[in-house]
């Protein structure tokens, strides 16, 4: 197993933070300077800016992500794709040009420059397993940037490079033309088609050359981390060869390139497609974590005791990327979402407070139809959004999770706690838990419908601390006395304290709460405790003839995954 070296999160200098604060005094947000204890802390929090334009993200890096201590923003696939308003069209590339419905190549590079100036690195979502479906509209088609392609014949001249001026043809795909149905057969999973989409011959020297050139173009644009999509459908040794070819072209050691691989494990499937096989290349996504969150916060959160020990047996913490939900799981059940109110908010707080894995948050838009693209999206473009305006209330088309009071506070908590271990675990066997982070932090979560008069032990030093879950300006405090926290924890809420945010020294803020905070007043307390988590990754072709991104359906229970 290779534990790759991750780029250290940037430490934002006080002067830079003050400059950004002056530029962002347009809303009552935490865009002010941060105390040195926060800015010098280790950073690794990732935010997925799902289906957001490059201009939108650039501004949000300056206004929000940089000041609040986010290390990475993951952007949706930046390459040219098929046309369509649906979000999944981004996952069907027709060329590797950096002109997409999210912006031009120039806008992409400017976004990276602005985010880097704010202390934030960019993760690119990279699609290299497939192109489009063979059953798209017959005849020649054009991508969002005008590149020609024919999904019926497997002809994609837009992938042309100087070495391969003819681009991609049907000979550059695996020969299997049937859809995947048997996940116990590794060859079928990695050489046949997902929902009829042409499956790249990942073992081909030509394909690896073209795809490594694409990765080089992302690197040269300033991308410093890569989320590799649908990796279980690519042989791990082919992935390794691609990464090494890419590393050689940019003069780097492959282990020094931050690599996040989407691999969904299932013990009943072929052994060769399990997440552990891919650790030789980099980190992997830990889907078991989101399943644990979904079940515990809809049942008894006391069951989260010992979570790290359980998950470490599957994927060790250093190689696990954890999340409460992502865009796939949110739209296809099996995960908590913004629609779950306080449960979603509390689960994200737990993730940021806990000591397992690298946390990933989701900045998403609100949706009722799973396939719907971003608000205002056309077949070829997603409009820019001013998040300062969109998030000025909690009633907009965007859920604005990156700006919530609790998110801001818990990112600061997470960065301050660093590698400190979870200690002092306490629970009531049901809906209340509490734990410390070895003298650096303390959190108590009340997932019930009733207030909790609590008395908890903590390793935090005695003193008066800001409740960073509840407020940004330290207008609410909690006292630690004699190693005890004795306070009332509101229903469907939490308290979170860390040693860098005390009554006498705390992060500055121009308001107590962010206006985008979700309304949990109408919390539904009746939730089934026998939830059968379902995640859909590739959907069958829809009525338009375009094959959306997803067909494989899994029922998930904890960290076990069984096909339905």
PDB file of N, CA, C and O in Angstrom, residues 271-316:
ATOM      1  N   UNK A 271     -12.985  -9.507  -6.511  1.00  0.00           N
ATOM      2  CA  UNK A 271     -11.959  -9.012  -5.589  1.00  0.00           C
ATOM      3  C   UNK A 271     -11.093  -7.940  -6.223  1.00  0.00           C
ATOM      4  O   UNK A 271     -10.603  -7.034  -5.538  1.00  0.00           O
ATOM      5  N   UNK A 272     -10.908  -8.009  -7.534  1.00  0.00           N
ATOM      6  CA  UNK A 272     -10.020  -7.072  -8.207  1.00  0.00           C
ATOM      7  C   UNK A 272     -10.547  -5.664  -8.334  1.00  0.00           C
ATOM      8  O   UNK A 272      -9.814  -4.758  -8.747  1.00  0.00           O
ATOM      9  N   UNK A 273     -11.831  -5.433  -7.981  1.00  0.00           N
ATOM     10  CA  UNK A 273     -12.391  -4.082  -8.102  1.00  0.00           C
ATOM     11  C   UNK A 273     -12.694  -3.473  -6.735  1.00  0.00           C
ATOM     12  O   UNK A 273     -13.381  -2.462  -6.639  1.00  0.00           O
ATOM     13  N   UNK A 274     -12.153  -4.074  -5.668  1.00  0.00           N
ATOM     14  CA  UNK A 274     -12.357  -3.540  -4.321  1.00  0.00           C
ATOM     15  C   UNK A 274     -11.438  -2.340  -4.078  1.00  0.00           C
ATOM     16  O   UNK A 274     -10.354  -2.236  -4.680  1.00  0.00           O
ATOM     17  N   UNK A 275     -11.833  -1.413  -3.220  1.00  0.00           N
ATOM     18  CA  UNK A 275     -11.033  -0.201  -2.978  1.00  0.00           C
ATOM     19  C   UNK A 275      -9.585  -0.470  -2.613  1.00  0.00           C
ATOM     20  O   UNK A 275      -8.695   0.293  -3.016  1.00  0.00           O
ATOM     21  N   UNK A 276      -9.324  -1.519  -1.840  1.00  0.00           N
ATOM     22  CA  UNK A 276      -7.945  -1.778  -1.401  1.00  0.00           C
ATOM     23  C   UNK A 276      -6.983  -1.960  -2.563  1.00  0.00           C
ATOM     24  O   UNK A 276      -5.790  -1.668  -2.441  1.00  0.00           O
ATOM     25  N   UNK A 277      -7.478  -2.431  -3.704  1.00  0.00           N
ATOM     26  CA  UNK A 277      -6.621  -2.623  -4.866  1.00  0.00           C
ATOM     27  C   UNK A 277      -6.083  -1.307  -5.424  1.00  0.00           C
ATOM     28  O   UNK A 277      -5.058  -1.297  -6.120  1.00  0.00           O
ATOM     29  N   UNK A 278      -6.774  -0.210  -5.135  1.00  0.00           N
ATOM     30  CA  UNK A 278      -6.432   1.071  -5.752  1.00  0.00           C
ATOM     31  C   UNK A 278      -5.569   1.951  -4.857  1.00  0.00           C
ATOM     32  O   UNK A 278      -5.143   3.029  -5.279  1.00  0.00           O
ATOM     33  N   UNK A 279      -5.277   1.481  -3.644  1.00  0.00           N
ATOM     34  CA  UNK A 279      -4.464   2.282  -2.739  1.00  0.00           C
ATOM     35  C   UNK A 279      -3.036   2.424  -3.229  1.00  0.00           C
ATOM     36  O   UNK A 279      -2.312   3.319  -2.786  1.00  0.00           O
ATOM     37  N   UNK A 280      -2.603   1.572  -4.169  1.00  0.00           N
ATOM     38  CA  UNK A 280      -1.272   1.717  -4.743  1.00  0.00           C
ATOM     39  C   UNK A 280      -1.154   3.022  -5.544  1.00  0.00           C
ATOM     40  O   UNK A 280      -0.048   3.514  -5.788  1.00  0.00           O
ATOM     41  N   UNK A 281      -2.301   3.582  -5.932  1.00  0.00           N
ATOM     42  CA  UNK A 281      -2.301   4.782  -6.768  1.00  0.00           C
ATOM     43  C   UNK A 281      -2.568   6.067  -5.987  1.00  0.00           C
ATOM     44  O   UNK A 281      -2.195   7.150  -6.440  1.00  0.00           O
ATOM     45  N   UNK A 282      -3.242   5.953  -4.848  1.00  0.00           N
ATOM     46  CA  UNK A 282      -3.597   7.143  -4.083  1.00  0.00           C
ATOM     47  C   UNK A 282      -4.746   6.861  -3.135  1.00  0.00           C
ATOM     48  O   UNK A 282      -4.997   5.714  -2.764  1.00  0.00           O
ATOM     49  N   UNK A 283      -5.465   7.894  -2.752  1.00  0.00           N
ATOM     50  CA  UNK A 283      -6.562   7.750  -1.806  1.00  0.00           C
ATOM     51  C   UNK A 283      -7.830   7.284  -2.524  1.00  0.00           C
ATOM     52  O   UNK A 283      -7.912   7.293  -3.750  1.00  0.00           O
ATOM     53  N   UNK A 284      -8.829   6.889  -1.729  1.00  0.00           N
ATOM     54  CA  UNK A 284     -10.101   6.444  -2.295  1.00  0.00           C
ATOM     55  C   UNK A 284     -11.256   7.079  -1.521  1.00  0.00           C
ATOM     56  O   UNK A 284     -11.083   7.576  -0.409  1.00  0.00           O
ATOM     57  N   UNK A 285     -12.428   7.070  -2.126  1.00  0.00           N
ATOM     58  CA  UNK A 285     -13.630   7.557  -1.463  1.00  0.00           C
ATOM     59  C   UNK A 285     -14.186   6.468  -0.550  1.00  0.00           C
ATOM     60  O   UNK A 285     -14.218   5.296  -0.924  1.00  0.00           O
ATOM     61  N   UNK A 286     -14.608   6.864   0.642  1.00  0.00           N
ATOM     62  CA  UNK A 286     -15.113   5.913   1.633  1.00  0.00           C
ATOM     63  C   UNK A 286     -16.638   6.035   1.702  1.00  0.00           C
ATOM     64  O   UNK A 286     -17.187   6.866   2.437  1.00  0.00           O
ATOM     65  N   UNK A 287     -17.329   5.219   0.906  1.00  0.00           N
ATOM     66  CA  UNK A 287     -18.787   5.271   0.872  1.00  0.00           C
ATOM     67  C   UNK A 287     -19.419   4.722   2.154  1.00  0.00           C
ATOM     68  O   UNK A 287     -20.556   5.034   2.476  1.00  0.00           O
ATOM     69  N   UNK A 288     -18.661   3.906   2.887  1.00  0.00           N
ATOM     70  CA  UNK A 288     -19.185   3.378   4.135  1.00  0.00           C
ATOM     71  C   UNK A 288     -19.480   4.466   5.146  1.00  0.00           C
ATOM     72  O   UNK A 288     -20.412   4.339   5.955  1.00  0.00           O
ATOM     73  N   UNK A 289     -18.716   5.560   5.114  1.00  0.00           N
ATOM     74  CA  UNK A 289     -18.930   6.643   6.069  1.00  0.00           C
ATOM     75  C   UNK A 289     -20.301   7.282   5.873  1.00  0.00           C
ATOM     76  O   UNK A 289     -21.043   7.485   6.834  1.00  0.00           O
ATOM     77  N   UNK A 290     -20.647   7.582   4.626  1.00  0.00           N
ATOM     78  CA  UNK A 290     -21.950   8.228   4.397  1.00  0.00           C
ATOM     79  C   UNK A 290     -23.098   7.288   4.781  1.00  0.00           C
ATOM     80  O   UNK A 290     -24.153   7.740   5.237  1.00  0.00           O
ATOM     81  N   UNK A 291     -22.909   5.982   4.609  1.00  0.00           N
ATOM     82  CA  UNK A 291     -23.944   5.029   5.000  1.00  0.00           C
ATOM     83  C   UNK A 291     -24.127   5.004   6.517  1.00  0.00           C
ATOM     84  O   UNK A 291     -25.251   4.938   7.020  1.00  0.00           O
ATOM     85  N   UNK A 292     -22.998   5.070   7.234  1.00  0.00           N
ATOM     86  CA  UNK A 292     -23.070   5.126   8.698  1.00  0.00           C
ATOM     87  C   UNK A 292     -23.791   6.398   9.155  1.00  0.00           C
ATOM     88  O   UNK A 292     -24.604   6.372  10.091  1.00  0.00           O
ATOM     89  N   UNK A 293     -23.501   7.526   8.499  1.00  0.00           N
ATOM     90  CA  UNK A 293     -24.175   8.780   8.859  1.00  0.00           C
ATOM     91  C   UNK A 293     -25.674   8.681   8.606  1.00  0.00           C
ATOM     92  O   UNK A 293     -26.495   9.097   9.437  1.00  0.00           O
ATOM     93  N   UNK A 294     -26.036   8.142   7.461  1.00  0.00           N
ATOM     94  CA  UNK A 294     -27.444   8.039   7.091  1.00  0.00           C
ATOM     95  C   UNK A 294     -28.223   7.192   8.088  1.00  0.00           C
ATOM     96  O   UNK A 294     -29.330   7.549   8.504  1.00  0.00           O
ATOM     97  N   UNK A 295     -27.652   6.088   8.479  1.00  0.00           N
ATOM     98  CA  UNK A 295     -28.353   5.191   9.394  1.00  0.00           C
ATOM     99  C   UNK A 295     -28.378   5.715  10.823  1.00  0.00           C
ATOM    100  O   UNK A 295     -29.420   5.710  11.482  1.00  0.00           O
ATOM    101  N   UNK A 296     -27.222   6.192  11.312  1.00  0.00           N
ATOM    102  CA  UNK A 296     -27.148   6.612  12.710  1.00  0.00           C
ATOM    103  C   UNK A 296     -28.017   7.835  12.982  1.00  0.00           C
ATOM    104  O   UNK A 296     -28.722   7.900  13.998  1.00  0.00           O
ATOM    105  N   UNK A 297     -27.983   8.814  12.077  1.00  0.00           N
ATOM    106  CA  UNK A 297     -28.740  10.035  12.341  1.00  0.00           C
ATOM    107  C   UNK A 297     -30.233   9.864  12.073  1.00  0.00           C
ATOM    108  O   UNK A 297     -31.028  10.752  12.399  1.00  0.00           O
ATOM    109  N   UNK A 298     -30.616   8.720  11.516  1.00  0.00           N
ATOM    110  CA  UNK A 298     -32.039   8.398  11.393  1.00  0.00           C
ATOM    111  C   UNK A 298     -32.462   7.354  12.425  1.00  0.00           C
ATOM    112  O   UNK A 298     -33.585   6.874  12.398  1.00  0.00           O
ATOM    113  N   UNK A 299     -31.530   7.013  13.319  1.00  0.00           N
ATOM    114  CA  UNK A 299     -31.820   6.014  14.344  1.00  0.00           C
ATOM    115  C   UNK A 299     -31.208   6.490  15.658  1.00  0.00           C
ATOM    116  O   UNK A 299     -31.732   7.388  16.297  1.00  0.00           O
ATOM    117  N   UNK A 300     -30.066   5.906  16.033  1.00  0.00           N
ATOM    118  CA  UNK A 300     -29.409   6.273  17.280  1.00  0.00           C
ATOM    119  C   UNK A 300     -27.961   6.646  16.984  1.00  0.00           C
ATOM    120  O   UNK A 300     -27.167   5.794  16.566  1.00  0.00           O
ATOM    121  N   UNK A 301     -27.599   7.904  17.233  1.00  0.00           N
ATOM    122  CA  UNK A 301     -26.229   8.324  16.928  1.00  0.00           C
ATOM    123  C   UNK A 301     -25.228   7.726  17.912  1.00  0.00           C
ATOM    124  O   UNK A 301     -24.022   7.743  17.654  1.00  0.00           O
ATOM    125  N   UNK A 302     -25.703   7.166  19.018  1.00  0.00           N
ATOM    126  CA  UNK A 302     -24.797   6.479  19.944  1.00  0.00           C
ATOM    127  C   UNK A 302     -24.107   5.299  19.260  1.00  0.00           C
ATOM    128  O   UNK A 302     -23.029   4.862  19.683  1.00  0.00           O
ATOM    129  N   UNK A 303     -24.715   4.804  18.171  1.00  0.00           N
ATOM    130  CA  UNK A 303     -24.111   3.695  17.432  1.00  0.00           C
ATOM    131  C   UNK A 303     -22.832   4.093  16.705  1.00  0.00           C
ATOM    132  O   UNK A 303     -22.120   3.237  16.178  1.00  0.00           O
ATOM    133  N   UNK A 304     -22.530   5.383  16.680  1.00  0.00           N
ATOM    134  CA  UNK A 304     -21.300   5.843  16.030  1.00  0.00           C
ATOM    135  C   UNK A 304     -20.068   5.591  16.894  1.00  0.00           C
ATOM    136  O   UNK A 304     -18.940   5.794  16.435  1.00  0.00           O
ATOM    137  N   UNK A 305     -20.258   5.161  18.113  1.00  0.00           N
ATOM    138  CA  UNK A 305     -19.117   4.827  18.970  1.00  0.00           C
ATOM    139  C   UNK A 305     -18.270   3.752  18.281  1.00  0.00           C
ATOM    140  O   UNK A 305     -18.789   2.762  17.783  1.00  0.00           O
ATOM    141  N   UNK A 306     -16.968   3.976  18.224  1.00  0.00           N
ATOM    142  CA  UNK A 306     -16.065   3.011  17.602  1.00  0.00           C
ATOM    143  C   UNK A 306     -16.052   3.058  16.089  1.00  0.00           C
ATOM    144  O   UNK A 306     -15.523   2.151  15.437  1.00  0.00           O
ATOM    145  N   UNK A 307     -16.626   4.114  15.502  1.00  0.00           N
ATOM    146  CA  UNK A 307     -16.720   4.195  14.039  1.00  0.00           C
ATOM    147  C   UNK A 307     -15.356   4.115  13.366  1.00  0.00           C
ATOM    148  O   UNK A 307     -15.187   3.404  12.367  1.00  0.00           O
ATOM    149  N   UNK A 308     -14.382   4.827  13.884  1.00  0.00           N
ATOM    150  CA  UNK A 308     -13.048   4.823  13.271  1.00  0.00           C
ATOM    151  C   UNK A 308     -12.456   3.423  13.228  1.00  0.00           C
ATOM    152  O   UNK A 308     -11.875   3.008  12.208  1.00  0.00           O
ATOM    153  N   UNK A 309     -12.612   2.683  14.299  1.00  0.00           N
ATOM    154  CA  UNK A 309     -12.074   1.314  14.334  1.00  0.00           C
ATOM    155  C   UNK A 309     -12.729   0.443  13.269  1.00  0.00           C
ATOM    156  O   UNK A 309     -12.074  -0.370  12.622  1.00  0.00           O
ATOM    157  N   UNK A 310     -14.047   0.627  13.067  1.00  0.00           N
ATOM    158  CA  UNK A 310     -14.749  -0.175  12.062  1.00  0.00           C
ATOM    159  C   UNK A 310     -14.298   0.185  10.647  1.00  0.00           C
ATOM    160  O   UNK A 310     -14.021  -0.691   9.828  1.00  0.00           O
ATOM    161  N   UNK A 311     -14.226   1.484  10.381  1.00  0.00           N
ATOM    162  CA  UNK A 311     -13.899   1.914   9.026  1.00  0.00           C
ATOM    163  C   UNK A 311     -12.435   1.687   8.676  1.00  0.00           C
ATOM    164  O   UNK A 311     -12.099   1.441   7.509  1.00  0.00           O
ATOM    165  N   UNK A 312     -11.563   1.768   9.688  1.00  0.00           N
ATOM    166  CA  UNK A 312     -10.136   1.529   9.445  1.00  0.00           C
ATOM    167  C   UNK A 312      -9.876   0.121   8.921  1.00  0.00           C
ATOM    168  O   UNK A 312      -8.885  -0.114   8.220  1.00  0.00           O
ATOM    169  N   UNK A 313     -10.750  -0.821   9.265  1.00  0.00           N
ATOM    170  CA  UNK A 313     -10.579  -2.194   8.784  1.00  0.00           C
ATOM    171  C   UNK A 313     -10.817  -2.292   7.280  1.00  0.00           C
ATOM    172  O   UNK A 313     -10.332  -3.213   6.617  1.00  0.00           O
ATOM    173  N   UNK A 314     -11.563  -1.333   6.754  1.00  0.00           N
ATOM    174  CA  UNK A 314     -11.870  -1.302   5.325  1.00  0.00           C
ATOM    175  C   UNK A 314     -10.855  -0.427   4.593  1.00  0.00           C
ATOM    176  O   UNK A 314     -10.158  -0.868   3.679  1.00  0.00           O
ATOM    177  N   UNK A 315     -10.770   0.836   5.002  1.00  0.00           N
ATOM    178  CA  UNK A 315      -9.835   1.799   4.422  1.00  0.00           C
ATOM    179  C   UNK A 315      -9.254   2.605   5.574  1.00  0.00           C
ATOM    180  O   UNK A 315      -9.994   3.189   6.366  1.00  0.00           O
ATOM    181  N   UNK A 316      -7.926   2.653   5.687  1.00  0.00           N
ATOM    182  CA  UNK A 316      -7.330   3.392   6.790  1.00  0.00           C
ATOM    183  C   UNK A 316      -7.593   4.884   6.624  1.00  0.00           C
ATOM    184  O   UNK A 316      -7.768   5.398   5.516  1.00  0.00           O
TER     185      UNK A 316
END
